[in-house]
Short mmCIF file of C-alpha atoms in Angstrom, two decimals:
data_model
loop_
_atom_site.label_atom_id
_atom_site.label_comp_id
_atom_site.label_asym_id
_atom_site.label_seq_id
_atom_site.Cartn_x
_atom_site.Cartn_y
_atom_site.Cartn_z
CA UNK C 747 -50.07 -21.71 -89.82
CA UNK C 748 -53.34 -22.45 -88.17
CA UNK C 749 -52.22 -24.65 -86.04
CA UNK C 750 -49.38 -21.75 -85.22
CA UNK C 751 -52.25 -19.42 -84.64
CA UNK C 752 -54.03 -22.26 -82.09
CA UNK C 753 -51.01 -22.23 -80.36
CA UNK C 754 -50.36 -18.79 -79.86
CA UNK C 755 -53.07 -18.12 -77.06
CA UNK C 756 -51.40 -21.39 -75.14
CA UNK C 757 -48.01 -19.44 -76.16
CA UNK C 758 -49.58 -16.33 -74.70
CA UNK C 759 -50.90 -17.47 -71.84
CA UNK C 760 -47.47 -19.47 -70.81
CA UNK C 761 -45.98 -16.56 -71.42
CA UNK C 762 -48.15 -14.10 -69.38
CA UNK C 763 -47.68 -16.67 -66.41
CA UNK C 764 -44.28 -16.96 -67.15
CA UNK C 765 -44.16 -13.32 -66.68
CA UNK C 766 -45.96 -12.96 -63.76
CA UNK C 767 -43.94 -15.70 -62.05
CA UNK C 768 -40.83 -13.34 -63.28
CA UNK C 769 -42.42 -10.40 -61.76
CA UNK C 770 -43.03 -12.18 -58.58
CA UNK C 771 -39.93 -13.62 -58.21
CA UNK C 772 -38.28 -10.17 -59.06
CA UNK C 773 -40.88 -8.59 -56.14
CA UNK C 774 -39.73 -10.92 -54.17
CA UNK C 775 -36.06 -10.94 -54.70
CA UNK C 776 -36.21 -7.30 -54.39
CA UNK C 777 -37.99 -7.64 -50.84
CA UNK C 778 -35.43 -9.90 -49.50
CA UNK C 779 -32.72 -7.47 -51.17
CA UNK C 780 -34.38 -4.61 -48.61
CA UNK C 781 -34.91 -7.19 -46.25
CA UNK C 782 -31.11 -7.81 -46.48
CA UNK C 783 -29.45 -4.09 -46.41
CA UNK C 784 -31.94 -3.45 -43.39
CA UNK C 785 -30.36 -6.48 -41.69
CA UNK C 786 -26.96 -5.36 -42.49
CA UNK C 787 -27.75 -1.68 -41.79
CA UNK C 788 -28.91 -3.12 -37.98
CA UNK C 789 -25.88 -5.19 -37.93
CA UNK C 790 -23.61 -2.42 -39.18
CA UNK C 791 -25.37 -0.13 -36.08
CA UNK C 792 -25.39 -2.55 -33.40
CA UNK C 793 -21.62 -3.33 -34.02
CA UNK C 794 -21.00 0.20 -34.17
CA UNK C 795 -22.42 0.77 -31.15
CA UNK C 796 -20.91 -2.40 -29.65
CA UNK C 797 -17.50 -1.32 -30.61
CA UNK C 798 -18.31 2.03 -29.29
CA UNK C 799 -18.91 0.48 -25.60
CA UNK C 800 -16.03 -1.84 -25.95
CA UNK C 801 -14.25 1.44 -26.25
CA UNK C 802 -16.04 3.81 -23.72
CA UNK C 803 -15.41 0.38 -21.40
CA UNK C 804 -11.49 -0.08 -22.18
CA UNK C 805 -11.06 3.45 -21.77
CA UNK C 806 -12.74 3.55 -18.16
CA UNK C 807 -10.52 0.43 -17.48
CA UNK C 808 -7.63 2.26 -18.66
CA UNK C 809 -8.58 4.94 -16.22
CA UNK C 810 -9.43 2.80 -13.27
CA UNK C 811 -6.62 1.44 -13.85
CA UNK C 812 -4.10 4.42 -13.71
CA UNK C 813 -6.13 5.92 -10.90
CA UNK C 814 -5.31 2.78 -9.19
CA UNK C 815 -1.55 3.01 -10.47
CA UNK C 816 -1.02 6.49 -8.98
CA UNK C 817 -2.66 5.01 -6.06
CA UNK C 818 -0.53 1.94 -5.36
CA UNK C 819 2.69 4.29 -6.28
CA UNK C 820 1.58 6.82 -3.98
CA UNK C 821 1.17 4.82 -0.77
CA UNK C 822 4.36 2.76 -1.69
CA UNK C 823 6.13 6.68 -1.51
CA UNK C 824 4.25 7.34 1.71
CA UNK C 825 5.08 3.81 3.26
CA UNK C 826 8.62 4.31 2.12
CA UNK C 827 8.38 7.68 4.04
CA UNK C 828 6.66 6.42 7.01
CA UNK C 829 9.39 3.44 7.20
CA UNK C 830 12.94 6.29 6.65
CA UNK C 831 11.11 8.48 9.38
CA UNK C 832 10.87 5.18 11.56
CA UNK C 833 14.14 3.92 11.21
CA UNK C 834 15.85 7.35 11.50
CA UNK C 835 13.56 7.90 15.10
CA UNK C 836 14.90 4.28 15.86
CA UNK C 837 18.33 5.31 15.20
CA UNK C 838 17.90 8.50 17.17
CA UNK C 839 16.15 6.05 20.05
CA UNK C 840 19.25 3.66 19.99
CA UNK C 841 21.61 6.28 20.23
CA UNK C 842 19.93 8.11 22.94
CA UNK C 843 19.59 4.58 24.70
CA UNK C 844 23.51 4.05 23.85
CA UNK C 845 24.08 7.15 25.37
CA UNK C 846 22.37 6.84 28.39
CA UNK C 847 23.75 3.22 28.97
CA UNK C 848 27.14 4.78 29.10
CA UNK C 849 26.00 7.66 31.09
CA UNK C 850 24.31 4.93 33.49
CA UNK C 851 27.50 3.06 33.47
CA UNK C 852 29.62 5.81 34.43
CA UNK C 853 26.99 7.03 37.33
CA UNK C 854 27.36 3.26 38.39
CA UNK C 855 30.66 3.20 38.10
CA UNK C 856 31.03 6.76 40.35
CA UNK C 857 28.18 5.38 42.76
CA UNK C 858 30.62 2.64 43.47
CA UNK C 859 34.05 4.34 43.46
CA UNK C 860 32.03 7.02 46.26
CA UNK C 861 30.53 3.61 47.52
CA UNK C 862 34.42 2.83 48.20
CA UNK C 863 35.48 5.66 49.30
CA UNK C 864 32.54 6.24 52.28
CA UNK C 865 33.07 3.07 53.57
CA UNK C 866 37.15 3.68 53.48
CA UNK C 867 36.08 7.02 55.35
CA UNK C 868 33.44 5.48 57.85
CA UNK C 869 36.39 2.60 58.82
CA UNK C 870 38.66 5.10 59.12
CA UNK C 871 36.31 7.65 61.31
CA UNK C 872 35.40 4.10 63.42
CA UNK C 873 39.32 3.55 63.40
CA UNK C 874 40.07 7.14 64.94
CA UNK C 875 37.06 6.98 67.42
CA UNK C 876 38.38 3.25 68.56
CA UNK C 877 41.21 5.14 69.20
CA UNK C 878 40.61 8.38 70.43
CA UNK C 879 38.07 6.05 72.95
CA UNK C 880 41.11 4.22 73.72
CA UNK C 881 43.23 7.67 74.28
CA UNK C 882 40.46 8.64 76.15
CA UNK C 883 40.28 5.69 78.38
CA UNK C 884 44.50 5.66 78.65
CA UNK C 885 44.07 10.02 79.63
CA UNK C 886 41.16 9.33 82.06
CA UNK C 887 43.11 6.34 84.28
CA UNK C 888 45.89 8.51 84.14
CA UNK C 889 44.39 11.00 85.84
CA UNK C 890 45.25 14.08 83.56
CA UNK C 891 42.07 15.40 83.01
CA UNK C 892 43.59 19.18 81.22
CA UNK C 893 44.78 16.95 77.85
CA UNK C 894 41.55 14.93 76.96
CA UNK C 895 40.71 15.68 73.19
CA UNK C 896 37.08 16.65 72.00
#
């Protein structure tokens, strides 16, 4: 039993360091515990607020991107417009110039015929004057000046 009782300071003392080595390794377990949920807290926030802009960012996208939709559809309407309005003036212009071809042609056509019919009256008109000059000359050797023709 005495040499229990020498031990038991030694047994004491291992003990107290023992403990002490516990109560630092517990201290320090517990720091890197807070250590730990402060870490993950900072993670949890800075995903949080990560997703959040990946959010705030998809949905300005999203609205760019209709904006530019409504866009695109709206000058594709307005081309479309622009194009009907120019083919149906285009039609309008062709059958106007259609029109006026066959107007032209018919004015051509009448210049021609009156054309014709001038020079059938000017032949004529020299015709009669050849031969009125001709009567003339035949009335004047003739000596009957009462039946000459004017």
């Amino acid at each position: 039993m005495s040499s229990m009782e020498a031990l038991q300071p030694k047994l004491d003392r291992r003990l107290a360091e023992l403990s002490g080595n516990y109560k630092g390794l517990s201290d320090e377990m517990q720091s890197q515990i807070r250590r730990i949920d402060q870490m993950d807290s900072r993670l949890w926030e800075w995903r949080h607020s990560f997703e959040e802009e990946i959010r705030a960012k998809f949905s300005e996208l999203e609205q760019n991107h209709q904006q530019a939709f409504s866009a695109v559809r709206l000058a594709n309407a307005t081309s479309e417009d622009s194009t009907k309005r120019v083919s149906r003036r285009l039609q309008r212009l062709e059958g106007l110039e259609q029109d006026r071809l066959v107007s032209s042609e018919d004015t051509t056509q009448s210049l021609l015929n009156l054309h014709a019919r001038l020079t059938e009256l000017e032949d004529c008109r020299n015709q009669e004057s050849a031969l009125f000059a001709d009567h003339q000359l035949v009335l004047s050797s003739s000596g009957q000046p009462g039946n000459q023709l004017q």
